[in-house]
Coordinates of C-alpha atoms and ligand atoms in Angstrom, one line a residue:
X277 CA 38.0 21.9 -16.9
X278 CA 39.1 22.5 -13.4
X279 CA 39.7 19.2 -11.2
X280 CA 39.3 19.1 -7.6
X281 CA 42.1 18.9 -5.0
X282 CA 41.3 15.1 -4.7
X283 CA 41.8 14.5 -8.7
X284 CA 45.0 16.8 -8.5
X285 CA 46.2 14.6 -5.8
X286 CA 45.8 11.2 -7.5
X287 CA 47.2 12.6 -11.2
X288 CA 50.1 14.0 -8.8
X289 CA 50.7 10.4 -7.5
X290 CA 50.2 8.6 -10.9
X291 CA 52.7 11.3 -12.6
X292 CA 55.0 10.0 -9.9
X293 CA 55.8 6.9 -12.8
X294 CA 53.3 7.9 -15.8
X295 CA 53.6 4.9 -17.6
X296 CA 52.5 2.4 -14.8
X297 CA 49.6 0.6 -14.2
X298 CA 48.4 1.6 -10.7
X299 CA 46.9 -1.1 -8.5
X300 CA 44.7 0.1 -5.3
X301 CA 47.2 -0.1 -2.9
X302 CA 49.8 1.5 -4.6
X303 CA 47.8 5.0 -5.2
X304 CA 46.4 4.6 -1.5
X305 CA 50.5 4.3 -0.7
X306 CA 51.3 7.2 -2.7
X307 CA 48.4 9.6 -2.1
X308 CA 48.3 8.7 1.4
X309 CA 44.6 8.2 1.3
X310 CA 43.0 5.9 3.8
X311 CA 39.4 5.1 2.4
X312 CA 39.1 3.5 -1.5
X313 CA 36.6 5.8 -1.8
X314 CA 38.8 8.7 -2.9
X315 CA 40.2 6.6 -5.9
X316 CA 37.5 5.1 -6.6
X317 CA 35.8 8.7 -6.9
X318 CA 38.5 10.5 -8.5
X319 CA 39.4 7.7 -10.7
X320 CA 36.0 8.1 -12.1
X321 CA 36.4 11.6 -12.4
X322 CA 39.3 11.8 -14.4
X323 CA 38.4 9.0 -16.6
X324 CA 35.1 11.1 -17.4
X325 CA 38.1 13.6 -18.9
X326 CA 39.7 11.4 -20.6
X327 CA 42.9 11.5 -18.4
X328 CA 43.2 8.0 -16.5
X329 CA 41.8 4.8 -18.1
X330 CA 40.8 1.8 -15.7
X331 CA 40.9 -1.6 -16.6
X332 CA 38.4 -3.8 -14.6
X333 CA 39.4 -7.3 -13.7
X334 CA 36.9 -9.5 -12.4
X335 CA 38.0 -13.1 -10.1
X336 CA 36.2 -15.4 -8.5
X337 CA 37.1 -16.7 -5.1
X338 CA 35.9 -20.0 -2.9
X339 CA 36.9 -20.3 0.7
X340 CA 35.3 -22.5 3.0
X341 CA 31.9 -22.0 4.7
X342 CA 30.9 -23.1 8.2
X343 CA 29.9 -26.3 7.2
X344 CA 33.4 -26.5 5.5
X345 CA 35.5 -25.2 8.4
X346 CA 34.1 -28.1 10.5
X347 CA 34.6 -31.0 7.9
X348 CA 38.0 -29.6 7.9
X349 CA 38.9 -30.4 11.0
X350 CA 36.7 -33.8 11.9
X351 CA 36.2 -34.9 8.2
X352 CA 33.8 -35.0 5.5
X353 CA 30.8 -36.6 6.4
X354 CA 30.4 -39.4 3.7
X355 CA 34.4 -39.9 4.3
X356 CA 33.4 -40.7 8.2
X357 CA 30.4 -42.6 7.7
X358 CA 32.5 -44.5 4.6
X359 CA 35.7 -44.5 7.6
X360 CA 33.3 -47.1 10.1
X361 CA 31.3 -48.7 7.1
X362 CA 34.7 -50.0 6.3
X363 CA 36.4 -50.9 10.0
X364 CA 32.6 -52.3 11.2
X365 CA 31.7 -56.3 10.6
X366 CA 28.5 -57.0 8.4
X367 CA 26.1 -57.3 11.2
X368 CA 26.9 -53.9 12.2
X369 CA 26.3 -52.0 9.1
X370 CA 22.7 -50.9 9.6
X371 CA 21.2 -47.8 10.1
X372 CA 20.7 -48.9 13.8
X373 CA 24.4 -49.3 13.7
X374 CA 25.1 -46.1 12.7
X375 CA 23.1 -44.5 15.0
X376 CA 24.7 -46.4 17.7
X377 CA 28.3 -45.7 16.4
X378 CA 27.1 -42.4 17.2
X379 CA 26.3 -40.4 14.0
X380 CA 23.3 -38.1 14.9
X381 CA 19.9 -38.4 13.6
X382 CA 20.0 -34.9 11.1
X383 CA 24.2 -36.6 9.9
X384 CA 22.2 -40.3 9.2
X385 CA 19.7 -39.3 6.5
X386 CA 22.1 -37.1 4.3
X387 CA 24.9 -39.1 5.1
X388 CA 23.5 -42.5 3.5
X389 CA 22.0 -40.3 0.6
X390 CA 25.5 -38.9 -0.3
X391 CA 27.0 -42.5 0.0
X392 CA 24.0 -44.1 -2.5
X393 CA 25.2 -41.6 -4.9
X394 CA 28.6 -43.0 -4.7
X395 CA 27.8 -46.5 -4.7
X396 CA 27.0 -47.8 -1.2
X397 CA 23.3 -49.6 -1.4
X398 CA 21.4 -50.5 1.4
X399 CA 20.1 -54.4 0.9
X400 CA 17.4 -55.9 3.2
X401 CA 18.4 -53.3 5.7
X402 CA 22.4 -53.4 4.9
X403 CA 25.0 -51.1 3.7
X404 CA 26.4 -53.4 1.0
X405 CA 28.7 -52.1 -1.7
X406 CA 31.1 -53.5 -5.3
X407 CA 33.6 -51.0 -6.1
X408 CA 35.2 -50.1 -2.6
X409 CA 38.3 -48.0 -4.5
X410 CA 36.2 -45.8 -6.7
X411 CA 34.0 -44.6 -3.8
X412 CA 37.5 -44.3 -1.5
X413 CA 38.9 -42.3 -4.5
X414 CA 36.1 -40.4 -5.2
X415 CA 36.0 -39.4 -0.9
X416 CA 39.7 -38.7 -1.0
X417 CA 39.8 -36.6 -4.0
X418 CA 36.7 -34.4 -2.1
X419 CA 38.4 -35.0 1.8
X420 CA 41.7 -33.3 -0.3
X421 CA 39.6 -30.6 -2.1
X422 CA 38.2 -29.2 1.4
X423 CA 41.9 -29.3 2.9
X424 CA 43.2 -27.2 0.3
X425 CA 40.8 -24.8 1.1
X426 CA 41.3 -24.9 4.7
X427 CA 45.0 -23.6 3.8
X428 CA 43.2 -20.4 2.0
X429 CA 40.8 -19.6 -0.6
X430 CA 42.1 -20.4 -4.1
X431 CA 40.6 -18.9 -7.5
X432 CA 38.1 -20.6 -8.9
X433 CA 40.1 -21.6 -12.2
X434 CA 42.5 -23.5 -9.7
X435 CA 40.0 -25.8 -8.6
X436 CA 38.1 -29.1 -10.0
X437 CA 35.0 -27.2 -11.8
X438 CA 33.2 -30.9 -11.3
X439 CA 34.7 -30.9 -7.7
X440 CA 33.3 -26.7 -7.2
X441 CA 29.9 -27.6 -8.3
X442 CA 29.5 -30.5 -6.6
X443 CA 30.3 -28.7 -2.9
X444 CA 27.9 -25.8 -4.0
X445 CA 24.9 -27.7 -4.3
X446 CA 25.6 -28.8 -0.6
X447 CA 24.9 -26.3 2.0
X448 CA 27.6 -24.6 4.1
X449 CA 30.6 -25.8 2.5
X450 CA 32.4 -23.9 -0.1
X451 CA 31.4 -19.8 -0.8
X452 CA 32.7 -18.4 -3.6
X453 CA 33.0 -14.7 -3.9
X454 CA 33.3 -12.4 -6.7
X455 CA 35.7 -9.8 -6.4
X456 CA 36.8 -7.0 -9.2
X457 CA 40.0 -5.6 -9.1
X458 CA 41.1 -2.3 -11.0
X459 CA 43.7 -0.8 -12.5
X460 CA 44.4 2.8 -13.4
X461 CA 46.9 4.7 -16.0
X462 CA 47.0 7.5 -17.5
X463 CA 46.1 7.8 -21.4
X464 CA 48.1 10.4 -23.3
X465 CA 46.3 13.3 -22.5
X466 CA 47.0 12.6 -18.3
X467 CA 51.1 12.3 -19.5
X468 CA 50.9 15.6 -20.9
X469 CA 49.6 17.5 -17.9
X470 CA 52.4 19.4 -16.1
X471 CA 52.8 18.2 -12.3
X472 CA 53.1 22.5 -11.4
X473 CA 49.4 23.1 -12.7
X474 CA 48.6 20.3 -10.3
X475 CA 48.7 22.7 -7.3
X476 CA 46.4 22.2 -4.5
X477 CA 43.1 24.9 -5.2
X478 CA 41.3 26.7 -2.6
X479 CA 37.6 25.2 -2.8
X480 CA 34.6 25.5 0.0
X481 CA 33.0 22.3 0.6
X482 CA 30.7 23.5 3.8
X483 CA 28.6 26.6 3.3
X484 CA 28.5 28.0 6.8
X485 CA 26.6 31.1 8.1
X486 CA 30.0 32.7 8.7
X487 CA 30.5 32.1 5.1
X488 CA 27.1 33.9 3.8
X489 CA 27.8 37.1 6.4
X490 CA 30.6 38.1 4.2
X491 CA 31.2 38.8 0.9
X492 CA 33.7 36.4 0.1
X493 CA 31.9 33.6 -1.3
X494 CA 31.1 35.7 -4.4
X495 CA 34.3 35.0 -5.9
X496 CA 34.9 31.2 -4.0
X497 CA 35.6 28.1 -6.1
X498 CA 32.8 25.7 -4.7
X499 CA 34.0 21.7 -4.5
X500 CA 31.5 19.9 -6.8
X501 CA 29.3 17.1 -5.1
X502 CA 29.1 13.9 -7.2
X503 CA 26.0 12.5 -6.0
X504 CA 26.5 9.5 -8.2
X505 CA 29.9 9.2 -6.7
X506 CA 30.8 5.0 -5.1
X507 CA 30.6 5.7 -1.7
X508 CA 30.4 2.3 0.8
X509 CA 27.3 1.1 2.1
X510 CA 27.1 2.4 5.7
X511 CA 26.6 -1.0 8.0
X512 CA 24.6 -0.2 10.6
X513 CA 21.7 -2.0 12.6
X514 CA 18.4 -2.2 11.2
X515 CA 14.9 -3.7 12.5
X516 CA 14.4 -7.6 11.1
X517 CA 12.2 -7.1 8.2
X518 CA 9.7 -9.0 9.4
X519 CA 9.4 -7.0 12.8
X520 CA 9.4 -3.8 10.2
X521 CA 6.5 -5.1 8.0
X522 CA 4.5 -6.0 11.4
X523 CA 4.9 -2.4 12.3
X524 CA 4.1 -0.9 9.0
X525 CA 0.7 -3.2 9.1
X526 CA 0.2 -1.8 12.6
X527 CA 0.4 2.0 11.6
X528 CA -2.3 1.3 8.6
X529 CA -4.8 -0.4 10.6
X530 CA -4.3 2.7 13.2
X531 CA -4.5 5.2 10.8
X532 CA -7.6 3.2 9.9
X533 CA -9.0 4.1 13.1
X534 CA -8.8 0.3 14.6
X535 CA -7.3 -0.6 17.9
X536 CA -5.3 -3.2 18.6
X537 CA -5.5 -6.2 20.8
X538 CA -3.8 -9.3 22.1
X539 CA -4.4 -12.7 23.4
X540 CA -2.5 -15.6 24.9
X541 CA -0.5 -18.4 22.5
X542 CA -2.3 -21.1 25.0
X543 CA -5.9 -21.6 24.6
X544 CA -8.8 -24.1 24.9
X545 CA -9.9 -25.8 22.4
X546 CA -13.3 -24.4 23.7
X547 CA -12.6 -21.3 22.7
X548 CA -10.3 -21.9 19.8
X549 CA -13.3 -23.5 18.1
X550 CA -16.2 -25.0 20.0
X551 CA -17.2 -20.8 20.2
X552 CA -16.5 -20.9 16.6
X553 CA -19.2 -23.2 16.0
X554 CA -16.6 -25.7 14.3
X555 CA -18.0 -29.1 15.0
X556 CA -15.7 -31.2 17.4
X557 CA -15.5 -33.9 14.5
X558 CA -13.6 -31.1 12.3
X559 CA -10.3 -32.6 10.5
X560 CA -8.7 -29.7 11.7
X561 CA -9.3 -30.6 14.6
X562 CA -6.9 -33.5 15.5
X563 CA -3.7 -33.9 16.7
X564 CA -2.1 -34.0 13.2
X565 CA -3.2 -30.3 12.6
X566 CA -3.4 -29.3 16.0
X567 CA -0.8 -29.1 19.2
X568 CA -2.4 -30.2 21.6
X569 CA -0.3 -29.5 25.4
X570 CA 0.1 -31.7 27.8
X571 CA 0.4 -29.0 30.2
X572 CA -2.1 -27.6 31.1
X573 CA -3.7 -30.7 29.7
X574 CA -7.0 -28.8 30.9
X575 CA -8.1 -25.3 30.1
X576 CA -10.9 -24.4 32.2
X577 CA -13.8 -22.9 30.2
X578 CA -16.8 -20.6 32.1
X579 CA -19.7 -23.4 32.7
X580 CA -22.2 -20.7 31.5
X581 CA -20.2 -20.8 27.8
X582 CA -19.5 -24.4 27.8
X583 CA -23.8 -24.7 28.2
X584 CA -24.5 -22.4 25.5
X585 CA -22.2 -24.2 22.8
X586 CA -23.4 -27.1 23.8
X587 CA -26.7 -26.2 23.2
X588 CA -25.8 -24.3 20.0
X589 CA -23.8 -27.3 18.3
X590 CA -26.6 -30.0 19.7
X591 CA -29.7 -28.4 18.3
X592 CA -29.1 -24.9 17.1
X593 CA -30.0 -23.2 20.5
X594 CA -31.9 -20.2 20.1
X595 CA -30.0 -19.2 16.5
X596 CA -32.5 -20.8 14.0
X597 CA -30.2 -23.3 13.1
X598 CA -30.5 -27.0 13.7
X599 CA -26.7 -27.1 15.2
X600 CA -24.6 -30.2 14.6
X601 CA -26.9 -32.6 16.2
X602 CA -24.4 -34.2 17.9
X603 CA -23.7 -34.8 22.0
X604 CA -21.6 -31.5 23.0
X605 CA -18.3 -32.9 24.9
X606 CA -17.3 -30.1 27.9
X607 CA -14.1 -32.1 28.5
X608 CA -13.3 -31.8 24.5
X609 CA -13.5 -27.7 24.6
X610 CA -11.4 -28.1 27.9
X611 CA -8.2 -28.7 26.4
X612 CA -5.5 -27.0 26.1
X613 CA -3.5 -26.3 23.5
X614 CA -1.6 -23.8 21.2
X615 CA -4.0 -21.5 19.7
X616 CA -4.5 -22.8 15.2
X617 CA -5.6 -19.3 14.4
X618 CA -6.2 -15.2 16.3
X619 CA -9.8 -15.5 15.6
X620 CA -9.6 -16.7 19.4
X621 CA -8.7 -13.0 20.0
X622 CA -11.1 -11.4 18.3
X623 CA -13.9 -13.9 19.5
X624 CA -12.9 -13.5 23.5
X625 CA -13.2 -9.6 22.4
X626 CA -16.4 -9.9 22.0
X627 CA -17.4 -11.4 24.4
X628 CA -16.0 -9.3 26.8
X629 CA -17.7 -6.3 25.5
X630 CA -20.9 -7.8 23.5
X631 CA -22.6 -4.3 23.6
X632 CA -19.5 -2.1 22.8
X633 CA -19.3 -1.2 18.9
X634 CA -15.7 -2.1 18.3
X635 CA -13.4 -2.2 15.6
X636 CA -10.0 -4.2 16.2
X637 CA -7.0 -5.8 14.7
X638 CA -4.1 -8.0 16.2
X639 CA -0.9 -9.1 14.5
X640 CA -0.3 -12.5 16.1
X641 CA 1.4 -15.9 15.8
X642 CA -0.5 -19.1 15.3
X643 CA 0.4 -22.6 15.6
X644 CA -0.4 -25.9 13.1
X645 CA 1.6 -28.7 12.6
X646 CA 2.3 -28.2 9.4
X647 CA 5.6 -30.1 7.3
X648 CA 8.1 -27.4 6.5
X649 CA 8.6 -26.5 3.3
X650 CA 8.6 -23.0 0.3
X651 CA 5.3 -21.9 1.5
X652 CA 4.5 -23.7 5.3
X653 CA 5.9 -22.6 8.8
X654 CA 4.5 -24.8 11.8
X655 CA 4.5 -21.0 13.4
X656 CA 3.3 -17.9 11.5
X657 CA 1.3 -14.9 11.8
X658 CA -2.3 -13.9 11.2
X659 CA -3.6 -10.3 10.7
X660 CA -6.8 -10.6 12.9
X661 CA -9.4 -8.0 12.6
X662 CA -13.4 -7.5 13.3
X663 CA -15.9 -4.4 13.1
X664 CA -18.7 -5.5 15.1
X665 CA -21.2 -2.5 15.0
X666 CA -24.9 -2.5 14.4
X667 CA -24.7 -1.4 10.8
X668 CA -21.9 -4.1 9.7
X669 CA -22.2 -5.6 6.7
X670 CA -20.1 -7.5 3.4
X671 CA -19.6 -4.4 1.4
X672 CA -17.9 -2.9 4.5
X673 CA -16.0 -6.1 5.5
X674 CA -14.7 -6.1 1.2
X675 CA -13.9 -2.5 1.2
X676 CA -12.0 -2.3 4.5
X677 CA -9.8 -5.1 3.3
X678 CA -9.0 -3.4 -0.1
X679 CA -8.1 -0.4 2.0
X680 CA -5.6 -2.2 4.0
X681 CA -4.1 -4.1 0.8
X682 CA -4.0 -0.9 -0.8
X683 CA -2.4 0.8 1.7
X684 CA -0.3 -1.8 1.7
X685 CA 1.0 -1.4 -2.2
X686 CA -1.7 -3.7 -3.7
X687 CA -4.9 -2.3 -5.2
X688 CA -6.0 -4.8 -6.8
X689 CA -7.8 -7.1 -4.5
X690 CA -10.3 -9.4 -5.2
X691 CA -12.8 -12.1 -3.1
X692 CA -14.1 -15.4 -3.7
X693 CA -16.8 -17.4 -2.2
X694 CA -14.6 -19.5 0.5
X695 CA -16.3 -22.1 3.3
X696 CA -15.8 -21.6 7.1
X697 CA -17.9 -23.3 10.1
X698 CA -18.0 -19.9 11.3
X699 CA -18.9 -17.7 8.6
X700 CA -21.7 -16.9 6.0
X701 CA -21.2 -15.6 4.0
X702 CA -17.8 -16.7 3.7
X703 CA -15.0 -14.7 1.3
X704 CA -11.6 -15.8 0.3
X705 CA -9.2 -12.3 -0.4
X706 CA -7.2 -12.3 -3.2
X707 CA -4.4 -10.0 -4.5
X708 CA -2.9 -9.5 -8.3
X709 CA 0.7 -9.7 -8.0
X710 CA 3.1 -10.4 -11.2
X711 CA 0.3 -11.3 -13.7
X712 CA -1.4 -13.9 -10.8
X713 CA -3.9 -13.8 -8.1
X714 CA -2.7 -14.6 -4.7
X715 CA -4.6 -16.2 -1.7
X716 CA -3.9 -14.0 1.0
X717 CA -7.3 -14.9 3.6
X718 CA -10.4 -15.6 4.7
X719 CA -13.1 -13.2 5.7
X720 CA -16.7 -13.3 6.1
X721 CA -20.0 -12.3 8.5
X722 CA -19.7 -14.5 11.8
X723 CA -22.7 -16.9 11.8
X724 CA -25.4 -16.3 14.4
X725 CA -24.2 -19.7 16.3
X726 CA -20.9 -18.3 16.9
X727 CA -22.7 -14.3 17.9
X728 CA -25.5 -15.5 20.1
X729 CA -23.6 -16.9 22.6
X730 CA -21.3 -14.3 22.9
X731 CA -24.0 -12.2 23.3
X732 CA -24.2 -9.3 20.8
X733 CA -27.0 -9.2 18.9
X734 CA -24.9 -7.1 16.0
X735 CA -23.2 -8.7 13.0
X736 CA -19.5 -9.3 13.3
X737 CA -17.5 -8.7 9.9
X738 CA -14.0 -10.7 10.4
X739 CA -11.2 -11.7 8.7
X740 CA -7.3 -13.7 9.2
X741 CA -4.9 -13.2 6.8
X742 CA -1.4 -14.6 6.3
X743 CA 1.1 -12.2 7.4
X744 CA 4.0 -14.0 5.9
X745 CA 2.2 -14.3 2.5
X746 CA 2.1 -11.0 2.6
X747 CA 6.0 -10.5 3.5
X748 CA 7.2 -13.1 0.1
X749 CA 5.2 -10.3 -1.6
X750 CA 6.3 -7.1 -0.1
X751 CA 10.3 -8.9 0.0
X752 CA 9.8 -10.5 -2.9
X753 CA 11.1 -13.9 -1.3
X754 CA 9.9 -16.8 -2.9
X755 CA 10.5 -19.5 -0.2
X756 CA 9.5 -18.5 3.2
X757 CA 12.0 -20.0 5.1
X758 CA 14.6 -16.8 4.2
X759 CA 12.6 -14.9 6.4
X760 CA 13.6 -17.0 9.8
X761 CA 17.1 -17.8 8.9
X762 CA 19.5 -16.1 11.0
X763 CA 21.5 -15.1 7.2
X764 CA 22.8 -11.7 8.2
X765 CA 24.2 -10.8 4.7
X766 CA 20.7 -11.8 3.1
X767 CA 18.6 -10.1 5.7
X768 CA 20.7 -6.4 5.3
X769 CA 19.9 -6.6 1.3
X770 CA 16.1 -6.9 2.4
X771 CA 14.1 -4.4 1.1
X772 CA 13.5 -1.4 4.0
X773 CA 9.8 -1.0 4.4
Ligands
LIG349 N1 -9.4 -18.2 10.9 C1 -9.3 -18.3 9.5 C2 -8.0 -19.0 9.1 O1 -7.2 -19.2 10.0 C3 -9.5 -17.0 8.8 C4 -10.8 -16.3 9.0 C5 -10.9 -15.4 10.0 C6 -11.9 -16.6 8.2 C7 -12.1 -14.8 10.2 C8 -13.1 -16.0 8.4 C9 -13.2 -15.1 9.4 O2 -7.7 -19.2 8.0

């Protein structure tokens, strides 16, 4: 077997004292190698020929994480909040009194949750408490764990395990790392080899043009190339997978032939939904799903539109339908606020061109007031689209969308009767993912009260779908949240699209 000049050069250095174990450091010291990469590399290398073995060590680290750095230097926060429970009187121990002790709103809730679960009850509005030494032992003994840790990290086996597992179910505070350490010797076989037949060898790494001109690469030794070889992981900037996933959606619905459009995040509620045909008594409506502004307050509406839904949701209009039979309120579709959905995009479209065929998509972010939590963002992002043409129809609207999804890495797609106020028929899209079907949208034909007054006389095929849905597939995240927090380290090991 013939070993490259890098494998000559670590036996070389391990020869040096053949019966030691070698740590990193020490064959970096001796071969004079800046980069790990080589030992690691070569190590492998002459392990494969049974010359070095390495012995793998694996530790586990905890330092301190942000949350931990700062309760290092102003204190734990149960041990503050337990610091003026104990100097106030018994009027002041309230929750009132804690705010006005100055503990911040986002400190008070999972401060007096971590105290409960040490003993401290609240009664009639009190902080009341029995055993005052176990719950000052049990803060000292953590207040002492975090100070430790501000001195360095410590191996894991050094710590309190109850102590460790406590401070990582609380965010921020402790991060433990795994690390692997090596060591490398040489077996038998690696003692026997003579440092003289160890000489550096002549090998071509680059193959040049100059090279291939001459002759002499016929005879040339060519350095091997270990493509399995550990080299690091180059750290360099990358788009934010969710501005990546927007832009591979973009390039499908392009090379689908559609165009793309935009619209403004403010909005009237006129055209947010009175044009939508969505009755002003809809739940979804008030101010619990939708932000309203206060400014603008008032969105002016053209008085032409604000006549024709009025007439189309009192009594049908000219549509066929009957309408809502209800008194149409102008100042209602006059106010402003953040737009719920981009069906406002595609709606204004048209309506600005009612006798241009037209198909279009828009990737944009909507607004609800929804409560965080796996699967809800107050803000996210619909994939808009339309095709209003003369010859539009349901089969087209169903097998555009399992284009896109397929496209997209999901063929299997299917729909569902759904319910809009501005669709019939209405379709809910689907997609099998891991053995389940996942709501992804709605889709349907826009009803003639929400096409008359715009004034096309074709039928509109629309759909919205969930862009960030979508991304917990593509990423396979399963709480949405990851995809907004600023977590560098998680974001880099995101899949690139
Ligand atoms: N606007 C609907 C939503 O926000 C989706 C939809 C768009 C449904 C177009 C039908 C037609 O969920």
């Amino acid at each position: 077997m013939t070993l490259g000049n890098n494998e000559r050069r670590m036996l070389r250095a391990l020869l040096s004292n053949p019966e030691a174990g070698w740590n990193l450091n020490e064959i970096l010291d001796v071969t004079e190698w800046t980069d790990q990469v080589h030992v690691a590399g070569s190590g492998q290398v002459l392990s494969d020929a049974g010359l070095v073995q390495i012995v793998e060590s694996s530790s586990r680290k905890v330092s301190l994480g942000s949350e931990g750095r700062n309760a290092a230097l102003d204190g734990l926060l149960e041990s503050r909040i337990w610091n003026w429970l104990q100097e106030s009187d018994d009027s002041e121990r309230t929750m009132q009194g804690l705010f006005s002790a100055g503990f911040e709103r986002h400190e008070a809730g999972p401060g007096v949750g971590l105290l409960k679960s040490l003993g401290v009850n609240v009664e009639s509005g009190s902080f009341v408490w029995s055993d005052e030494n176990a719950i000052t032992n049990s803060i000292n003994q953590r207040s002492e764990f975090i100070q430790v840790l501000s001195d360095s990290a410590m191996d894991i086996g050094g710590l309190d395990s109850e102590l460790v597992k406590h401070f990582q179910g609380r965010k921020g505070l402790i991060e433990i790392e795994e690390s692997t350490t090596r060591t490398w010797t040489l077996t038998k076989a690696g003692k026997e080899i003579k440092p003289d037949e160890l000489k550096d060898v002549q090998q071509i790494g680059e193959i040049t043009p100059e090279l291939l001109q001459g002759e002499s690469w016929r005879d040339a030794e060519f350095k091997p190339f270990d493509v399995n070889a550990p080299a690091p992981i180059p750290a360099g900037g990358r788009p934010h997978p969710m501005q990546a996933l927007i832009e591979r959606i973009r390039s499908v619905f392009l090379e689908m032939g559609f165009s793309e459009i935009e619209g403004d995040y403010v909005q009237s509620a006129g055209w947010n939904m009175d044009a939508l045909f969505i009755p002003q008594s809809h739940p979804a409506r008030t101010m619990q799903d939708t932000f309203y502004l206060n400014n603008p307050e008032k969105v002016e509406v053209a008085p032409e539109m604000l006549d024709l839904w009025a007439k189309v949701h009192e009594y049908g209009h000219d549509t066929g339908s009957k309408g809502w039979g209800v008194k149409f309120d102008k100042e209602e579709a006059q106010k402003g606020l953040l737009r719920t959905h981009t069906t406002v995009n595609t709606i204004r479209h048209i309506a600005e061109n009612p006798h241009v065929p037209s198909r279009v998509f828009g990737i944009g972010r909507v607004f609800r007031q929804e409560t965080i939590d796996r699967t809800h963002l107050p803000e996210f992002h619909q994939i808009e689209g339309i095709i209003h043409e003369p010859d539009a129809n349901l089969p087209m609207l169903i097998s555009t969308l399992k284009t896109f999804y397929a496209k997209m890495g999901y063929p299997d797609v299917r729909v569902r009767p759904a319910y809009f106020p501005y669709t019939e028929p209405s379709v809910e899209v689907e997609v099998y993912w891991r053995g389940e079907w996942l709501e992804l949208g709605g889709s349907g034909i826009f009803r003639p009260e929400v096409t008359e007054p715009l004034g096309t006389e074709w039928p509109v095929c629309a759909w919205g779908m969930g862009l960030e849905r979508l991304a917990m597939l593509v990423l396979g995240l399963d709480d949405i949240r990851e995809l907004y927090q600023p977590d560098l380290e998680r974001l880099s090991k995101m899949p690139i699209l």
